[in-house]
mmCIF file of C-alpha atoms and ligand atoms in Angstrom:
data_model
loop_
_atom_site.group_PDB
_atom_site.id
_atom_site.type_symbol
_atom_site.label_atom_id
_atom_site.label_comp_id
_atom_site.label_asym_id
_atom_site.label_seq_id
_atom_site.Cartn_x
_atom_site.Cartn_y
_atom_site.Cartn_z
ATOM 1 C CA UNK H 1 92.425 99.189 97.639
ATOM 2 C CA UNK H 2 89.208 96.685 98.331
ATOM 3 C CA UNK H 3 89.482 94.664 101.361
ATOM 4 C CA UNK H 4 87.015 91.603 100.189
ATOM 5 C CA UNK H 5 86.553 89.974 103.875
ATOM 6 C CA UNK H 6 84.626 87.019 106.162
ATOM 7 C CA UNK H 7 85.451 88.116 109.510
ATOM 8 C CA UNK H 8 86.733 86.203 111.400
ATOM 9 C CA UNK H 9 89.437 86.935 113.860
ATOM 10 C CA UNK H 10 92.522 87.114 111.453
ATOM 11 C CA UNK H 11 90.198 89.216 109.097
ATOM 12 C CA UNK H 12 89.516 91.739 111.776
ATOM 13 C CA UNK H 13 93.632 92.090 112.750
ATOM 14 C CA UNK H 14 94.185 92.869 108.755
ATOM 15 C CA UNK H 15 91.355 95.495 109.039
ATOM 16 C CA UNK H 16 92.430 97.329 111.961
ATOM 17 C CA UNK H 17 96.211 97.431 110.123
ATOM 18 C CA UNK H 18 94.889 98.903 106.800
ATOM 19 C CA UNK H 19 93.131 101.260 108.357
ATOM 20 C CA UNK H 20 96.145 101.994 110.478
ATOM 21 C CA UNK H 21 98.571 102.435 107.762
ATOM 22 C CA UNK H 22 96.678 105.622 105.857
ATOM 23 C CA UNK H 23 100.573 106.589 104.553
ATOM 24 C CA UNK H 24 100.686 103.823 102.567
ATOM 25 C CA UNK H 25 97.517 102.660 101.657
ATOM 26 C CA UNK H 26 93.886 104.004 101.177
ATOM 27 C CA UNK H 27 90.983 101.955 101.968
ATOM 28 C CA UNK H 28 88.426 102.540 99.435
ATOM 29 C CA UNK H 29 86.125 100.249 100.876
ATOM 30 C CA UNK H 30 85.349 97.084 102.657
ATOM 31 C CA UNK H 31 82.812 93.659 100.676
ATOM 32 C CA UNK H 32 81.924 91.354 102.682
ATOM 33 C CA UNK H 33 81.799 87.361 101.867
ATOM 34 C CA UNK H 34 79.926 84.303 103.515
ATOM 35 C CA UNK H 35 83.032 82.196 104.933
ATOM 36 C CA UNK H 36 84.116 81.973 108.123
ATOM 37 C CA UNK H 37 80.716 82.570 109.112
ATOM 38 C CA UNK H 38 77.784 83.390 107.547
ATOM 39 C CA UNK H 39 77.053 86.219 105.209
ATOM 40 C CA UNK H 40 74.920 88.425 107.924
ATOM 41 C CA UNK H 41 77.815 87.629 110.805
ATOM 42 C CA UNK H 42 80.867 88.686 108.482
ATOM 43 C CA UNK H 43 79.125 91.660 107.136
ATOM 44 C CA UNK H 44 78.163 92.624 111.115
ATOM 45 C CA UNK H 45 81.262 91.553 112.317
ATOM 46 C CA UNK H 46 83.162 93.997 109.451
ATOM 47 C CA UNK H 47 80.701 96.838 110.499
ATOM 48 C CA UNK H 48 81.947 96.505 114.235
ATOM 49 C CA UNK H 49 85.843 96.217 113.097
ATOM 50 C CA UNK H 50 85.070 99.659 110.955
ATOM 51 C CA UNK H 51 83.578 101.197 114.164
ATOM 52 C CA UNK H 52 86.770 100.349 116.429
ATOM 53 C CA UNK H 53 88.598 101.379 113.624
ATOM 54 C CA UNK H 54 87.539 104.969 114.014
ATOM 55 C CA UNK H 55 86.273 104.612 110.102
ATOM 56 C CA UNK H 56 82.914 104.601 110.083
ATOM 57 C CA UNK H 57 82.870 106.591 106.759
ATOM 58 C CA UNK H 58 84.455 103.638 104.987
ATOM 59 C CA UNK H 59 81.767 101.538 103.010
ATOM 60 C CA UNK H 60 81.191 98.092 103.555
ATOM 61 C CA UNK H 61 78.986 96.428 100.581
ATOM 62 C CA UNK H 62 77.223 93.100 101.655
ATOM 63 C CA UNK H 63 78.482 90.496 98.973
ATOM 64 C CA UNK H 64 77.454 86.486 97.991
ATOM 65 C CA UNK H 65 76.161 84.139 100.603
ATOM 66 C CA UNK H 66 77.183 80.786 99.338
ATOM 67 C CA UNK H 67 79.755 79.557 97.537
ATOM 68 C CA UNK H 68 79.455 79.445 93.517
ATOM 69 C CA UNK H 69 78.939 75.547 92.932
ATOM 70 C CA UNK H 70 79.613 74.046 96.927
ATOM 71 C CA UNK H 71 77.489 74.674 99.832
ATOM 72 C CA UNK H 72 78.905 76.577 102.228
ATOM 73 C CA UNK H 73 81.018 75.280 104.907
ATOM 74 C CA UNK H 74 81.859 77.456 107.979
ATOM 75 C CA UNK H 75 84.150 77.403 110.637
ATOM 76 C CA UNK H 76 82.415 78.543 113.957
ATOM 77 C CA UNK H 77 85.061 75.657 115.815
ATOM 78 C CA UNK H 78 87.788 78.315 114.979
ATOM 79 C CA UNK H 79 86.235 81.818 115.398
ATOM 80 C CA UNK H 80 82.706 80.946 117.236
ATOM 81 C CA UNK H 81 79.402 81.454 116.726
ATOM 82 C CA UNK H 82 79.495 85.034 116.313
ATOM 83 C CA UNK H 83 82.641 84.668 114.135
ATOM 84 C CA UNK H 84 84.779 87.253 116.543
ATOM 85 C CA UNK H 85 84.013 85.469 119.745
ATOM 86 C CA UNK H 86 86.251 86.941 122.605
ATOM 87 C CA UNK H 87 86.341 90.776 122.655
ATOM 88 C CA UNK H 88 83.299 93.122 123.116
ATOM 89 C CA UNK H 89 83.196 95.168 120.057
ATOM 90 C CA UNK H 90 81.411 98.123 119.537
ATOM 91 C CA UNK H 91 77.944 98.232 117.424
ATOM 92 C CA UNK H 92 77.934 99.851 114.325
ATOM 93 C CA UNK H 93 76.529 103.699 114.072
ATOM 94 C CA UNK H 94 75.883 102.796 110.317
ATOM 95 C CA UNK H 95 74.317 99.833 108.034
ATOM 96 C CA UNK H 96 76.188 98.049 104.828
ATOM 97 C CA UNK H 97 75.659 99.964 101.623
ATOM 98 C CA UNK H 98 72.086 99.089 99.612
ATOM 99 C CA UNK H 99 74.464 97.713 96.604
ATOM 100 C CA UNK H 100 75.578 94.393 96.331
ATOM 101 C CA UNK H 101 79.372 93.764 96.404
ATOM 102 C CA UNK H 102 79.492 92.207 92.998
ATOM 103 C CA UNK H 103 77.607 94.824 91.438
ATOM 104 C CA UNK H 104 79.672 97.676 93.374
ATOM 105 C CA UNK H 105 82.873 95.496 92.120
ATOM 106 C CA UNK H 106 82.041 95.228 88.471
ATOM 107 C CA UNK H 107 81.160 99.300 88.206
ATOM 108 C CA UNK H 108 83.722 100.571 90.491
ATOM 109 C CA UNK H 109 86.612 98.368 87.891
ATOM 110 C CA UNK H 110 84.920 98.769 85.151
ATOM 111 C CA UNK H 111 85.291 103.018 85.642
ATOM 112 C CA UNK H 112 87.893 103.404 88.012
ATOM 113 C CA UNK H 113 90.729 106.081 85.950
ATOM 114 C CA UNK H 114 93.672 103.931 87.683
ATOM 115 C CA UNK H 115 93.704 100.015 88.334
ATOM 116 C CA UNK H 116 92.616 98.999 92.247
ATOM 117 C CA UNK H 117 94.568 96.468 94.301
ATOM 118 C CA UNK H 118 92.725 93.629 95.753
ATOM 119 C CA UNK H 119 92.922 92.560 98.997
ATOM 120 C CA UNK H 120 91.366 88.783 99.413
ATOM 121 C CA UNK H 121 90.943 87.320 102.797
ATOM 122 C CA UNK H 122 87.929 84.916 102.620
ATOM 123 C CA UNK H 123 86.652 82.981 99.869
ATOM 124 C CA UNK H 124 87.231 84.200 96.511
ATOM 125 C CA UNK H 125 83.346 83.808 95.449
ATOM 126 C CA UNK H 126 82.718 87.898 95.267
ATOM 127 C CA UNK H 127 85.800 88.508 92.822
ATOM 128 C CA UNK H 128 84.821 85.380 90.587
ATOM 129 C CA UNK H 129 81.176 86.444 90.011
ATOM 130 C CA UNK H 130 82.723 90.095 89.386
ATOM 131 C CA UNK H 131 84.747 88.400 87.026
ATOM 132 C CA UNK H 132 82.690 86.125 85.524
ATOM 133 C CA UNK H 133 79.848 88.827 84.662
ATOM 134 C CA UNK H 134 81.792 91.096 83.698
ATOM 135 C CA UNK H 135 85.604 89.855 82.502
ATOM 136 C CA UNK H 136 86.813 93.384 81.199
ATOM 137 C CA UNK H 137 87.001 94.576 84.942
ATOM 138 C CA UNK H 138 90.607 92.653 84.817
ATOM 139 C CA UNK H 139 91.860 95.687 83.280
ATOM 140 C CA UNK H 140 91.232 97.590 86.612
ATOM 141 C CA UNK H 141 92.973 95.000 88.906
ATOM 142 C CA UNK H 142 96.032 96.012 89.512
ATOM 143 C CA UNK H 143 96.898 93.087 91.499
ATOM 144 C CA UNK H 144 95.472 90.950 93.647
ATOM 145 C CA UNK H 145 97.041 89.453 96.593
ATOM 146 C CA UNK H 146 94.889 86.766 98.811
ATOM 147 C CA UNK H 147 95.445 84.725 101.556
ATOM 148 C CA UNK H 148 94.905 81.730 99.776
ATOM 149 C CA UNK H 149 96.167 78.004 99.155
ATOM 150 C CA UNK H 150 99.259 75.722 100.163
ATOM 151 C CA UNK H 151 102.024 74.029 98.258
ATOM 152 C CA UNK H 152 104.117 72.597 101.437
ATOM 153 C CA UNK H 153 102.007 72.985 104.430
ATOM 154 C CA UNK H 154 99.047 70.672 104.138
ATOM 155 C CA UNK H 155 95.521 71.860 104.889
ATOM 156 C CA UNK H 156 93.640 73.568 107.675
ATOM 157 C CA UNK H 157 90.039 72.160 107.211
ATOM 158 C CA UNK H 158 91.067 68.798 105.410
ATOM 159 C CA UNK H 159 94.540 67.093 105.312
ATOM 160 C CA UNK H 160 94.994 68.563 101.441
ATOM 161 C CA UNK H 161 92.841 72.133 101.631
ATOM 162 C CA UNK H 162 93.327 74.945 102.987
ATOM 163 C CA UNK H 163 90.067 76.968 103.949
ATOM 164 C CA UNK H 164 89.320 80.103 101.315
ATOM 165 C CA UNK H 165 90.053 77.811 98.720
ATOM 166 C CA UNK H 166 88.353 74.775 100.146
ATOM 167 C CA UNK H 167 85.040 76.909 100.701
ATOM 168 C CA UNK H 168 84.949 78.271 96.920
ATOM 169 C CA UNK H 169 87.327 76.152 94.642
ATOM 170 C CA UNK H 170 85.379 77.200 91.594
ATOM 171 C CA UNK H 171 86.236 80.709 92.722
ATOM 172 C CA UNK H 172 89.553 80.307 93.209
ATOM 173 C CA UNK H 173 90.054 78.507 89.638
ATOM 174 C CA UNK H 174 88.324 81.403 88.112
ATOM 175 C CA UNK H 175 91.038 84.197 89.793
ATOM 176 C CA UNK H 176 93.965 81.697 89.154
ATOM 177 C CA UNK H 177 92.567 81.464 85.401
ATOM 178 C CA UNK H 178 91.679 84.857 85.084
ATOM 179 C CA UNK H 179 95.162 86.650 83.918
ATOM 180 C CA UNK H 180 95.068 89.049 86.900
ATOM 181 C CA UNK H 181 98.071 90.158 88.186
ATOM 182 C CA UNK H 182 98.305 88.007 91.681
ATOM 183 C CA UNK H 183 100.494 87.329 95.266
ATOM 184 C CA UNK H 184 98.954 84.645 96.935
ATOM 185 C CA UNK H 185 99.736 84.150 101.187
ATOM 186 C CA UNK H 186 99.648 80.471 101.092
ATOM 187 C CA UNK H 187 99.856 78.732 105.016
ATOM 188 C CA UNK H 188 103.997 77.732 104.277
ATOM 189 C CA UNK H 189 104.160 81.467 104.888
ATOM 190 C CA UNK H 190 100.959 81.561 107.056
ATOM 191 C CA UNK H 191 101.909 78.641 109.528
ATOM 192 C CA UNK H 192 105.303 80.530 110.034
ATOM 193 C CA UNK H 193 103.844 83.531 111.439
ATOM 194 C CA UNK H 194 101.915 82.821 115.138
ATOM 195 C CA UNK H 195 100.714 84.740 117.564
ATOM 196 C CA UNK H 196 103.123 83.490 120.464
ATOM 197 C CA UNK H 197 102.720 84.462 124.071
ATOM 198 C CA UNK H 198 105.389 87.009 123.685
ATOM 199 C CA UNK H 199 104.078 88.627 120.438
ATOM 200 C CA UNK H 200 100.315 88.636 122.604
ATOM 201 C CA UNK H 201 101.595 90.281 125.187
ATOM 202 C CA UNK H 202 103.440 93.005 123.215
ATOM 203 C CA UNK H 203 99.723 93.849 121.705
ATOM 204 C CA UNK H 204 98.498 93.220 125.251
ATOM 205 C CA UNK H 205 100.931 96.156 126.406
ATOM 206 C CA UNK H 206 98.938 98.644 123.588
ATOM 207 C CA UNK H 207 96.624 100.344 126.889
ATOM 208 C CA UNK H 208 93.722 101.203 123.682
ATOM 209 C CA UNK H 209 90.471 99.911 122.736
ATOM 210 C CA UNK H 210 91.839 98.598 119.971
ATOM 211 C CA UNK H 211 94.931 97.086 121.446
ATOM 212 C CA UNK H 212 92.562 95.344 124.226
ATOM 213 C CA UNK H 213 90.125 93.743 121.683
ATOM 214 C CA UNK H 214 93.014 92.378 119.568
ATOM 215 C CA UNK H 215 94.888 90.968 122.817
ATOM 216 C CA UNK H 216 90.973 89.002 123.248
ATOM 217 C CA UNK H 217 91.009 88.182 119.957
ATOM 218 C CA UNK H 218 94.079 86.721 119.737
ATOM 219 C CA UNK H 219 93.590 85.029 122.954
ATOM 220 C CA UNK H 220 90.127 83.651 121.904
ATOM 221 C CA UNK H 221 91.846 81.928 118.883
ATOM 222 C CA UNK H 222 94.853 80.549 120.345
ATOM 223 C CA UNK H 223 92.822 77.920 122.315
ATOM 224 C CA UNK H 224 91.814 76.229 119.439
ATOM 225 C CA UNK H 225 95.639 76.142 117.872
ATOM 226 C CA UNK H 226 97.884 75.840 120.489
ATOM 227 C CA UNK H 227 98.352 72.033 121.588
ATOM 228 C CA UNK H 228 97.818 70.697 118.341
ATOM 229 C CA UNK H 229 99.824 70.212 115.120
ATOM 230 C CA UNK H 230 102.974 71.608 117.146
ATOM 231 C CA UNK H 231 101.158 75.584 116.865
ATOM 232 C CA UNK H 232 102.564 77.790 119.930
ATOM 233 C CA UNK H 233 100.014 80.341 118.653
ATOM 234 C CA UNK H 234 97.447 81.326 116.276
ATOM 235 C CA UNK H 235 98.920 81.751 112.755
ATOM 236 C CA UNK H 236 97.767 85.459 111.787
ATOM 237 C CA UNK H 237 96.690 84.349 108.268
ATOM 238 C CA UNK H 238 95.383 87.414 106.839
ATOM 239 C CA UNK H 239 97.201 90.248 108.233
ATOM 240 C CA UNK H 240 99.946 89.027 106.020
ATOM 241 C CA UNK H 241 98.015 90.615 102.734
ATOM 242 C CA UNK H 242 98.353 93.764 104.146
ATOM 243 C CA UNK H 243 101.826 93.537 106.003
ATOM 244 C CA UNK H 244 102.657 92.300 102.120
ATOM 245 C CA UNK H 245 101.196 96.101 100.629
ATOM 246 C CA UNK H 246 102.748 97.899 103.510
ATOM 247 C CA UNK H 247 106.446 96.539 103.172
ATOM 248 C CA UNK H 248 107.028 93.600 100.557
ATOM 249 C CA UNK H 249 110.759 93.226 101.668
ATOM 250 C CA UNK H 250 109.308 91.595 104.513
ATOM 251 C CA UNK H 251 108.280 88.411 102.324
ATOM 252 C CA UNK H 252 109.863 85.773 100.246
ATOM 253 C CA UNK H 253 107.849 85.864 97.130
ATOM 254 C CA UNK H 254 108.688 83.202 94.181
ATOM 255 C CA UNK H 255 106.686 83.064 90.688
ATOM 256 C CA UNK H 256 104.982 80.030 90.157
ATOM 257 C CA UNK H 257 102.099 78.506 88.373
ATOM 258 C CA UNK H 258 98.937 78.091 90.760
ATOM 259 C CA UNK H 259 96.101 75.633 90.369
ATOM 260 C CA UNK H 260 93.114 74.165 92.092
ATOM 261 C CA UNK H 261 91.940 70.675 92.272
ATOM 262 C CA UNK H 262 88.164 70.442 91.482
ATOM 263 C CA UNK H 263 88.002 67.071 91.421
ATOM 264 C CA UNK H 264 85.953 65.227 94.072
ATOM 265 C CA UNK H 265 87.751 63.232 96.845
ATOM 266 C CA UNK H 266 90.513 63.700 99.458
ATOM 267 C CA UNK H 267 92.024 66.675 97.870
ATOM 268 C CA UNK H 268 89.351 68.575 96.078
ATOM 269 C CA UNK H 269 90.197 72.105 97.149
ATOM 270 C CA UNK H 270 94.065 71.632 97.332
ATOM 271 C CA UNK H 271 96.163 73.786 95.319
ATOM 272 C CA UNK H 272 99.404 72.655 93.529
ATOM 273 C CA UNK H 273 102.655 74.926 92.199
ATOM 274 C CA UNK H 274 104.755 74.368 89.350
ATOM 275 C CA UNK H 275 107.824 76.912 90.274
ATOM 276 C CA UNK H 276 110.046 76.310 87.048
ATOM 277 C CA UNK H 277 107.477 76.876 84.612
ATOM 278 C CA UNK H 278 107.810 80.108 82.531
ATOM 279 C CA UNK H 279 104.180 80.879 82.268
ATOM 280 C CA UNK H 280 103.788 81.827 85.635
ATOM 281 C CA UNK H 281 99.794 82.580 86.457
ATOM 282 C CA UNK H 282 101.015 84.587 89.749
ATOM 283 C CA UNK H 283 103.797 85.147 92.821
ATOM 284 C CA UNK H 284 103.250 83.085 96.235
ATOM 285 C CA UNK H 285 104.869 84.541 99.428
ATOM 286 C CA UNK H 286 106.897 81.274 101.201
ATOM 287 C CA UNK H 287 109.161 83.215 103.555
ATOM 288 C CA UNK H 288 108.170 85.990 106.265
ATOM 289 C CA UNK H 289 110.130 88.119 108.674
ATOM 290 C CA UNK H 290 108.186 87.205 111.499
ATOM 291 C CA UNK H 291 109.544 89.308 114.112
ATOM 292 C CA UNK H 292 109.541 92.324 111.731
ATOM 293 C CA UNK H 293 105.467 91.479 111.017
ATOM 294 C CA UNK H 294 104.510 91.488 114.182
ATOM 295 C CA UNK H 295 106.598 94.607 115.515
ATOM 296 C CA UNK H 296 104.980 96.436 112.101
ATOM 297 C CA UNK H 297 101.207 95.087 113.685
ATOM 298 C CA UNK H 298 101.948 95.979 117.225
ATOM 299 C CA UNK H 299 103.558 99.460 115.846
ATOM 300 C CA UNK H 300 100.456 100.220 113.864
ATOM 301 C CA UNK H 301 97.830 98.753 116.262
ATOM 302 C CA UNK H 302 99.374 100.981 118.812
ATOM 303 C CA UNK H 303 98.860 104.142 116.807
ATOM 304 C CA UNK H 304 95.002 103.226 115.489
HETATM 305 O O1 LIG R 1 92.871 79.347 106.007
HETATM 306 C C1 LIG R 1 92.853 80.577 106.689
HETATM 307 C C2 LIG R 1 91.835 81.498 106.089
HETATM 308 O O2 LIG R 1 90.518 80.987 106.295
HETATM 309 C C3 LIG R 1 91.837 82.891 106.759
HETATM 310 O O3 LIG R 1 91.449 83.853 105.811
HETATM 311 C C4 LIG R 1 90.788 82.762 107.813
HETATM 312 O O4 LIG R 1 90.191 84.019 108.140
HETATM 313 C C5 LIG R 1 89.782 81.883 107.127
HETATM 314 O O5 LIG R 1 88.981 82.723 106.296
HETATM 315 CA CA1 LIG R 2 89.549 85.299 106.284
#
C-alpha cells in the first residue's frame, strides 16, 4: 500500500497502526500532501511519525502544496501550528525522497506487476494530478479507500463540508469520476468513533514511546472537540482507513453513488449519496465497531 498523508494528529495514529500491522499489510511508502498544515509541516511531521515508528527505511515522497483550483485552507485551530502539537517527537535521521509524489505515483502504477491499494487521509490533490497526467495508472489501483466526505453527519470546517474534500473538491471529483475501485470513511462513521477518556487511558496504560506520544496526541486534540457539538472525544478520523485494511468486518460498508458539489456557496465541498442506484461509483463505511477499533489500535500501538 501508499499511505498519501497531511499530518495531522489522526494522520499520525493511522501511521503508527500500518506500520504496526506488518502481517497484514506492507507499507510501500509514505506521500505527503499540503492539508492540515502546510506542505513542509506534513512532510516533517510524517518524517518524525516514520522515526517513532521504528521505519526509517520507509520512503516518504514530498507531494503538491496547494490545492488543484482552491487556495489552500489549513486547520492549525485543530492540530496547531506545527500540525502535531502536544507530544515531543523525535527528528528525523533521514530527508523526503528527491522525487515528487506525483511523479513517484504515476511510475510506481504505471509499472507495478500487481495493483497497489491506496490509502487517502488528506486531500485528494496528489492522486488527482497522478490521475489526471497520467489516467492509465487506474489499472494499478487496486482500491482506494479515503477518509473522505459525509452523507448524514454535516461538516467539520463548514456546516455542509467535511475537510479533505472541502480543501480539494476538484480532487475529490476527479477520484469519484475516475472508475477506481473505492471505500470512502465518511464522518457518519468518523463521528461514531472518539477518543473517550476511557479509550485514552487504555493507550495511556501502553508504558512506550509510542504509546506516550499518542496518549499527548490524543490529549492535545480532545480540547478542541470535547464541549462542543456533543463530542466526548476526538473522532479518530483516519485510523479508520487502516482499521478498514486490517479487519473489514469491523465496518458497515453500503455501495452507493458519491459526488461532490463544486458549485460556489454554502455547500461547495459537500458530498451527496445516491444508495439505490445501480451504478455505484464506490462503497462508504456508515457503521463501526467502536470498541473493537480501538482495542485493535491500543493492541497494535502496544506492540509498535
Ligand atoms: O475531516 C477529517 C480529515 O481532515 C482528517 O483526515 C484530518 O486529518 C483532516 O485531514
Ligand atoms: Ca488527514
Amino acid at each position: 500500500m501508499i499511505i498519501d498523508t497531511d499530518p495531522g494528529h489522526d494522520d499520525a495514529i493511522a501511521l503508527l497502526l500500518a506500520l504496526a500491522s506488518p502481517s497484514e499489510l506492507e507499507v510501500r511508502a509514505i506521500t505527503t500532501v499540503a492539508g492540515n498544515v502546510p506542505l513542509s509541516k506534513t512532510t516533517y511531521n510524517a518524517l518524525r511519525v516514520r522515526e517513532l515508528a521504528g521505519a526509517p527505511h520507509i520512503p516518504v515522497y514530498r507531494g503538491c502544496g496547494r490545492p488543484l483550483v482552491n487556495e489552500l485552507v489549513t486547520a492549525e485551530y485543530v492540530h496547531g501550528e506545527s500540525g502535531i502539537d502536544g507530544p515531543e517527537l523525535p527528528e528525523p535521521s533521514r530527508g523526503a525522497e528527491q522525487i515528487h509524489a506525483v511523479d513517484y505515483l504515476i511510475e510506481t502504477l504505471r509499472t507495478t506487476p500487481e495493483p497497489i491499494t491506496l490509502c487517502i487521509l488528506g486531500p485528494m490533490t496528489n492522486i488527482a494530478a497522478a490521475l489526471t497526467q497520467a489516467p492509465e495508472i487506474s489499472a494499478g489501483i487496486g482500491e482506494a479507500v479515503m477518509m473522505s466526505g459525509s452523507f448524514h453527519a454535516g461538516g467539520n470546517v463548514t456546516p455542509a463540508a467535511e475537510f479533505n474534500v472541502f480543501v480539494d473538491p476538484h480532487a475529490t471529483d476527479v477520484v469519484l469520476s475516475s472508475g477506481v475501485p473505492l471505500v470512502m470513511m465518511p464522518l457518519d462513521v468518523t463521528h461514531q468513533a472518539q477518543a473517550t477518556r476511557p479509550r485514552v487511558e487504555a493507550i495511556h496504560a501502553i508504558d512506550t514511546p509510542v504509546g506516550r506520544a499518542t496518549t499527548e496526541m490524543l490529549r492535545f486534540v480532545e480540547r478542541y472537540y470535547v464541549g462542543r457539538g456533543g463530542f466526548e472525544g476526538f473522532p479518530l478520523h483516519d485510523p479508520t482507513v487502516i482499521a478498514y485494511l486490517i479487519d473489514p468486518s469491523l465496518f458497515d460498508v453500503r455501495p452507493g453513488r458519491f459526488s461532490v458539489d463544486l458549485a460556489a456557496g454554502e455547500t461547495h465541498g459537500s458530498t451527496g449519496a445516491e444508495w439505490h442506484l445501480d451504478d455505484a461509483n464506490g462503497r462508504a463505511a456508515l457503521g463501526i465497531d467502536v470498541d473493537a477499533y480501538f482495542e485493535l489500535i491500543a493492541e497494535r500501538l502496544a506492540a509498535l
